[in-house]
Short mmCIF file of C-alpha atoms and ligand atoms in Angstrom, two decimals:
data_model
loop_
_atom_site.label_atom_id
_atom_site.label_comp_id
_atom_site.label_asym_id
_atom_site.label_seq_id
_atom_site.Cartn_x
_atom_site.Cartn_y
_atom_site.Cartn_z
CA UNK A 1120 79.05 -6.94 -49.23
CA UNK A 1121 78.84 -8.63 -45.90
CA UNK A 1122 81.92 -11.05 -46.04
CA UNK A 1123 80.56 -12.99 -42.87
CA UNK A 1124 83.93 -12.83 -41.16
CA UNK A 1125 82.63 -11.52 -37.86
CA UNK A 1126 84.11 -13.30 -34.94
CA UNK A 1127 86.65 -15.34 -37.00
CA UNK A 1128 90.24 -15.54 -35.70
CA UNK A 1129 93.05 -14.57 -38.30
CA UNK A 1130 96.78 -14.81 -37.99
CA UNK A 1131 98.78 -12.83 -40.48
CA UNK A 1132 102.48 -13.50 -40.40
CA UNK A 1133 104.73 -10.53 -41.02
CA UNK A 1134 101.97 -8.06 -40.32
CA UNK A 1135 103.76 -5.17 -38.50
CA UNK A 1136 104.17 -3.45 -41.90
CA UNK A 1137 103.42 -3.30 -45.53
CA UNK A 1138 100.96 -5.72 -47.26
CA UNK A 1139 100.64 -7.99 -44.18
CA UNK A 1140 99.60 -5.08 -41.98
CA UNK A 1141 96.98 -3.90 -44.51
CA UNK A 1142 95.58 -7.49 -44.78
CA UNK A 1143 95.33 -7.59 -40.94
CA UNK A 1144 93.62 -4.15 -40.94
CA UNK A 1145 91.17 -5.26 -43.64
CA UNK A 1146 90.31 -8.50 -41.80
CA UNK A 1147 89.88 -6.43 -38.64
CA UNK A 1148 87.41 -4.14 -40.43
CA UNK A 1149 85.39 -7.16 -41.49
CA UNK A 1150 85.03 -8.22 -37.84
CA UNK A 1151 87.98 -10.64 -37.36
CA UNK A 1152 89.99 -10.97 -34.21
CA UNK A 1153 93.37 -10.53 -35.78
CA UNK A 1154 96.76 -11.60 -34.54
CA UNK A 1155 99.71 -9.66 -35.82
CA UNK A 1156 103.20 -11.14 -36.13
CA UNK A 1157 106.70 -9.98 -36.69
CA UNK A 1158 110.21 -10.07 -35.14
CA UNK A 1159 110.65 -6.58 -33.82
CA UNK A 1160 108.67 -5.90 -30.56
CA UNK A 1161 108.74 -2.13 -31.27
CA UNK A 1162 107.33 -2.36 -34.82
CA UNK A 1163 104.72 -4.94 -33.70
CA UNK A 1164 103.52 -2.54 -30.85
CA UNK A 1165 103.27 0.35 -33.26
CA UNK A 1166 101.10 -1.62 -35.79
CA UNK A 1167 98.94 -3.02 -32.90
CA UNK A 1168 98.05 0.56 -31.78
CA UNK A 1169 96.68 1.14 -35.21
CA UNK A 1170 94.17 -1.68 -35.24
CA UNK A 1171 91.43 -1.87 -32.55
CA UNK A 1172 91.45 -5.03 -30.34
CA UNK A 1173 94.36 -6.41 -32.33
CA UNK A 1174 96.59 -9.02 -30.61
CA UNK A 1175 100.19 -9.75 -31.51
CA UNK A 1176 102.70 -12.49 -31.16
CA UNK A 1177 106.45 -12.14 -31.72
CA UNK A 1178 108.00 -14.91 -33.74
CA UNK A 1179 110.41 -15.62 -36.48
CA UNK A 1180 108.48 -17.89 -38.88
CA UNK A 1181 111.77 -19.09 -40.51
CA UNK A 1182 111.97 -21.21 -37.33
CA UNK A 1183 109.49 -24.22 -37.25
CA UNK A 1184 109.47 -24.34 -33.46
CA UNK A 1185 108.70 -20.65 -33.44
CA UNK A 1186 105.73 -21.22 -35.81
CA UNK A 1187 104.39 -23.97 -33.46
CA UNK A 1188 104.78 -21.69 -30.44
CA UNK A 1189 103.07 -18.76 -32.48
CA UNK A 1190 99.99 -21.06 -33.26
CA UNK A 1191 99.78 -22.36 -29.66
CA UNK A 1192 99.67 -18.71 -28.36
CA UNK A 1193 96.87 -17.91 -30.78
CA UNK A 1194 94.97 -21.03 -29.59
CA UNK A 1195 95.56 -20.33 -25.80
CA UNK A 1196 94.60 -16.68 -26.21
CA UNK A 1197 91.56 -17.03 -28.59
CA UNK A 1198 90.56 -20.62 -28.59
CA UNK A 1199 90.55 -21.21 -32.35
CA UNK A 1200 92.20 -20.29 -35.58
CA UNK A 1201 90.10 -19.77 -38.80
CA UNK A 1202 92.26 -17.88 -41.24
CA UNK A 1203 96.02 -18.17 -41.72
CA UNK A 1204 97.73 -15.62 -43.99
CA UNK A 1205 101.36 -16.56 -44.78
CA UNK A 1206 102.62 -13.14 -45.87
CA UNK A 1207 106.38 -13.13 -44.81
CA UNK A 1208 108.73 -12.97 -47.82
CA UNK A 1209 111.33 -10.72 -49.29
CA UNK A 1210 112.91 -10.18 -52.65
CA UNK A 1211 116.05 -8.50 -51.43
CA UNK A 1212 118.75 -10.76 -52.92
CA UNK A 1213 121.68 -10.90 -55.27
CA UNK A 1214 121.55 -9.98 -58.99
CA UNK A 1215 120.83 -12.85 -61.39
CA UNK A 1216 123.75 -15.30 -61.82
CA UNK A 1217 125.37 -14.32 -58.40
CA UNK A 1218 123.47 -16.76 -56.22
CA UNK A 1219 125.46 -18.96 -53.89
CA UNK A 1220 124.31 -22.12 -52.00
CA UNK A 1221 124.00 -19.93 -48.87
CA UNK A 1222 121.90 -17.33 -50.56
CA UNK A 1223 119.58 -20.12 -52.06
CA UNK A 1224 118.98 -21.37 -48.48
CA UNK A 1225 118.40 -17.78 -47.13
CA UNK A 1226 115.82 -16.96 -49.88
CA UNK A 1227 114.01 -20.33 -49.62
CA UNK A 1228 113.84 -20.08 -45.72
CA UNK A 1229 112.36 -16.47 -45.79
CA UNK A 1230 109.91 -17.08 -48.80
CA UNK A 1231 109.04 -20.78 -48.86
CA UNK A 1232 109.77 -22.35 -45.54
CA UNK A 1233 108.17 -19.47 -43.61
CA UNK A 1234 104.92 -20.46 -45.47
CA UNK A 1235 105.15 -24.22 -45.28
CA UNK A 1236 106.14 -24.22 -41.65
CA UNK A 1237 103.33 -21.93 -40.63
CA UNK A 1238 100.84 -24.13 -42.47
CA UNK A 1239 102.43 -27.22 -40.81
CA UNK A 1240 102.06 -25.67 -37.41
CA UNK A 1241 98.47 -24.46 -38.02
CA UNK A 1242 96.84 -27.36 -39.90
CA UNK A 1243 95.26 -29.20 -36.93
CA UNK A 1244 93.71 -25.89 -35.75
CA UNK A 1245 92.50 -25.07 -39.32
CA UNK A 1246 90.98 -28.54 -39.66
CA UNK A 1247 89.09 -28.13 -36.36
CA UNK A 1248 87.66 -24.81 -37.64
CA UNK A 1249 87.28 -25.79 -41.25
CA UNK A 1250 89.42 -22.78 -41.86
CA UNK A 1251 91.56 -21.39 -44.74
CA UNK A 1252 95.02 -20.40 -45.82
CA UNK A 1253 96.14 -17.52 -48.00
CA UNK A 1254 99.79 -17.44 -49.13
CA UNK A 1255 101.35 -14.26 -50.62
CA UNK A 1256 103.53 -15.11 -53.55
CA UNK A 1257 104.48 -12.75 -56.28
CA UNK A 1258 104.20 -12.21 -60.12
CA UNK A 1259 107.93 -13.04 -60.15
CA UNK A 1260 107.06 -16.53 -59.58
CA UNK A 1261 104.90 -16.79 -62.74
CA UNK A 1262 106.85 -14.94 -65.53
CA UNK A 1263 110.63 -14.12 -65.98
CA UNK A 1264 110.62 -10.38 -65.17
CA UNK A 1265 114.23 -9.92 -64.31
CA UNK A 1266 113.80 -10.30 -60.44
CA UNK A 1267 116.31 -12.10 -58.37
CA UNK A 1268 116.44 -15.61 -59.38
CA UNK A 1269 116.22 -17.26 -55.90
CA UNK A 1270 113.20 -14.98 -55.17
CA UNK A 1271 111.45 -15.90 -58.39
CA UNK A 1272 112.05 -19.65 -57.81
CA UNK A 1273 110.87 -19.51 -54.15
CA UNK A 1274 107.68 -17.77 -55.04
CA UNK A 1275 107.11 -20.24 -57.88
CA UNK A 1276 107.43 -23.01 -55.29
CA UNK A 1277 104.83 -21.29 -53.11
CA UNK A 1278 102.40 -21.29 -55.87
CA UNK A 1279 103.14 -24.92 -56.70
CA UNK A 1280 102.86 -25.78 -53.04
CA UNK A 1281 99.32 -24.15 -52.88
CA UNK A 1282 98.15 -26.01 -56.09
CA UNK A 1283 99.45 -29.33 -54.83
CA UNK A 1284 98.29 -29.10 -51.31
CA UNK A 1285 94.66 -28.22 -52.17
CA UNK A 1286 93.51 -31.86 -52.40
CA UNK A 1287 95.06 -33.22 -49.15
CA UNK A 1288 93.82 -30.07 -47.28
CA UNK A 1289 90.50 -30.11 -49.12
CA UNK A 1290 89.67 -33.57 -47.91
CA UNK A 1291 90.06 -32.15 -44.35
CA UNK A 1292 87.82 -29.24 -45.10
CA UNK A 1293 90.47 -26.66 -45.38
CA UNK A 1294 90.97 -24.35 -48.47
CA UNK A 1295 94.44 -22.94 -49.57
CA UNK A 1296 94.96 -20.08 -52.14
CA UNK A 1297 97.65 -17.60 -53.05
CA UNK A 1298 97.77 -13.96 -54.17
CA UNK A 1299 100.57 -12.84 -56.49
CA UNK A 1300 101.03 -9.11 -56.22
CA UNK A 1301 102.75 -6.94 -58.82
CA UNK A 1302 104.53 -3.69 -57.75
CA UNK A 1303 102.93 -2.50 -54.47
CA UNK A 1304 103.77 0.97 -53.08
CA UNK A 1305 103.59 1.92 -49.45
CA UNK A 1306 105.61 3.95 -46.83
CA UNK A 1307 109.02 2.22 -46.37
CA UNK A 1308 108.51 0.03 -49.44
CA UNK A 1309 111.13 -0.82 -52.24
CA UNK A 1310 108.91 1.12 -54.74
CA UNK A 1311 108.91 4.17 -52.47
CA UNK A 1312 112.78 4.02 -52.57
CA UNK A 1313 112.78 3.56 -56.26
CA UNK A 1314 110.45 6.52 -56.90
CA UNK A 1315 112.77 8.65 -54.71
CA UNK A 1316 115.87 7.56 -56.57
CA UNK A 1317 114.55 7.66 -60.26
CA UNK A 1318 111.00 8.61 -60.77
CA UNK A 1319 111.32 8.87 -64.56
CA UNK A 1320 112.60 5.18 -64.71
CA UNK A 1321 109.51 4.11 -62.60
CA UNK A 1322 107.21 6.13 -64.95
CA UNK A 1323 108.83 4.51 -67.92
CA UNK A 1324 108.37 1.00 -66.52
CA UNK A 1325 104.76 1.70 -65.77
CA UNK A 1326 103.86 2.96 -69.12
CA UNK A 1327 105.78 0.12 -70.86
CA UNK A 1328 104.88 -2.91 -68.60
CA UNK A 1329 101.66 -2.27 -66.74
CA UNK A 1330 98.28 -2.08 -68.35
CA UNK A 1331 96.84 0.36 -65.70
CA UNK A 1332 100.12 2.51 -65.68
CA UNK A 1333 100.25 2.75 -61.90
CA UNK A 1334 101.74 1.07 -58.81
CA UNK A 1335 99.39 -1.02 -56.73
CA UNK A 1336 98.59 -0.21 -53.06
CA UNK A 1337 98.33 -2.67 -50.13
CA UNK A 1338 94.49 -2.35 -50.06
CA UNK A 1339 94.48 -3.86 -53.74
CA UNK A 1340 95.74 -7.04 -52.09
CA UNK A 1341 94.04 -6.84 -48.77
CA UNK A 1342 90.50 -6.64 -50.18
CA UNK A 1343 91.00 -9.83 -52.26
CA UNK A 1344 92.61 -11.61 -49.27
CA UNK A 1345 89.56 -10.75 -47.17
CA UNK A 1346 87.14 -12.11 -49.82
CA UNK A 1347 89.27 -15.31 -50.32
CA UNK A 1348 89.41 -15.79 -46.46
CA UNK A 1349 85.61 -15.46 -46.20
CA UNK A 1350 82.87 -17.98 -46.63
CA UNK A 1351 82.01 -16.23 -49.81
CA UNK A 1352 85.14 -17.83 -51.30
CA UNK A 1353 83.99 -21.25 -50.15
CA UNK A 1354 84.33 -23.03 -53.59
CA UNK A 1355 87.81 -21.64 -54.27
CA UNK A 1356 91.00 -23.56 -53.45
CA UNK A 1357 94.29 -24.40 -55.07
CA UNK A 1358 94.31 -21.09 -57.01
CA UNK A 1359 96.57 -18.29 -57.45
CA UNK A 1360 95.13 -14.72 -58.08
CA UNK A 1361 97.27 -12.07 -59.84
CA UNK A 1362 96.92 -8.51 -58.55
CA UNK A 1363 99.27 -6.50 -60.76
CA UNK A 1364 97.41 -3.87 -62.80
CA UNK A 1365 97.86 -6.02 -65.83
CA UNK A 1366 101.60 -6.48 -65.87
CA UNK A 1367 101.77 -10.22 -66.85
CA UNK A 1368 101.22 -10.98 -70.48
CA UNK A 1369 100.72 -14.70 -70.58
N1 NAP B 2296 105.98 -5.07 -51.98
C1 NAP B 2296 105.87 -5.54 -53.06
O1 NAP B 2296 105.84 -4.82 -54.09
C2 NAP B 2296 105.47 -6.94 -53.20
C3 NAP B 2296 105.38 -7.48 -54.58
C4 NAP B 2296 105.01 -8.84 -54.72
C5 NAP B 2296 105.04 -9.74 -53.59
N2 NAP B 2296 105.33 -9.24 -52.40
C6 NAP B 2296 105.17 -10.08 -51.30
O2 NAP B 2296 104.31 -9.65 -50.31
C7 NAP B 2296 104.72 -10.04 -49.00
C8 NAP B 2296 104.87 -8.90 -48.04
O3 NAP B 2296 105.84 -7.88 -48.65
P1 NAP B 2296 106.04 -6.50 -48.15
O4 NAP B 2296 106.73 -5.70 -49.22
O5 NAP B 2296 104.74 -5.91 -47.51
O6 NAP B 2296 107.13 -6.79 -46.98
P2 NAP B 2296 107.81 -5.83 -45.86
O7 NAP B 2296 107.29 -4.41 -46.15
O8 NAP B 2296 109.35 -6.17 -45.90
O9 NAP B 2296 107.17 -6.24 -44.59
C9 NAP B 2296 107.56 -7.42 -43.99
C10 NAP B 2296 106.75 -7.79 -42.70
O10 NAP B 2296 107.08 -9.10 -42.34
C11 NAP B 2296 107.94 -9.08 -41.09
N3 NAP B 2296 108.84 -10.11 -41.11
C12 NAP B 2296 109.96 -10.15 -41.93
N4 NAP B 2296 110.71 -11.31 -41.73
C13 NAP B 2296 109.88 -11.99 -40.85
C14 NAP B 2296 110.14 -13.36 -40.18
N5 NAP B 2296 111.18 -14.09 -40.49
N6 NAP B 2296 109.29 -13.77 -39.32
C15 NAP B 2296 108.09 -12.94 -38.91
N7 NAP B 2296 107.91 -11.74 -39.45
C16 NAP B 2296 108.87 -11.28 -40.42
C17 NAP B 2296 108.47 -7.64 -40.91
O11 NAP B 2296 108.65 -7.28 -39.57
P3 NAP B 2296 110.04 -7.58 -38.72
O12 NAP B 2296 111.06 -7.15 -39.76
O13 NAP B 2296 109.89 -6.86 -37.54
O14 NAP B 2296 109.94 -9.00 -38.51
C18 NAP B 2296 107.25 -6.89 -41.53
O15 NAP B 2296 106.14 -6.82 -40.64
C19 NAP B 2296 106.09 -10.82 -49.19
O16 NAP B 2296 105.92 -12.22 -49.24
C20 NAP B 2296 106.62 -10.25 -50.52
O17 NAP B 2296 107.45 -11.13 -51.20
C21 NAP B 2296 105.53 -7.88 -52.19
#
């Protein structure tokens, strides 16, 4: 299927590793000029070497000014921005019931504000290109799965943000959607660590909780992201798509 993404400029936040890297790689395979982002120059360089013609910009997207500078760099170097993927997020937090005010702020910054600030900084450019936005949330934001509470609440907020922003952005010709992944395995991921520590527990969880009885891979998320980012998804906005192998039950 030709996704008609040739020549589009795509910025993926948090793309030196994991799901973000794979989304960037997939968009590049579809013909996009991709701009990678992360905080470590070394990791960013290593990622850039794996994607032909990829560009990269260092920025911590928890900082609104850094988001503005990031988008400005993309516009100066490539003249336009067509696709923004807000991928930065982290579930590493305290066990349920142990949240402090500082932990709430930290988790909202990394999971919610990293998204809203990137969108804020990129909106004018996306209006100019009639572009679109994809936010990476989590199935933790949809159902009570025992994940860290502040992570689950922040991801639920991302999904609500997407639903509630679709109209104001839609009036300006910009689409916004989110993808809620389940358990995704890749080198250096949480699931790689859990598999090493206790493979039997992971297997039990998969058989009990996941219809397809396997962990997902970054490509499972990246292929959907490429479709949503493309003109083929032109009538889709305000939606959250679950990619979890059938873990959610409601
Ligand atoms: N992995 C899963 O099973 C899973 C499941 C559901 C949802 N998700 C969601 O999917 C997204 C990606 O997860 P992942 O597991 O692929 O993450 P990851 O492996 O931790 O990768 C995170 C990427 O983001 C960069 N990054 C982290 N903080 C940043 C910041 N403040 N500013 C800019 N870049 C930053 C990292 O590079 P630097 O550290 O160098 O900045 C790295 O490139 C997250 O939103 C996560 O919540 C993941």
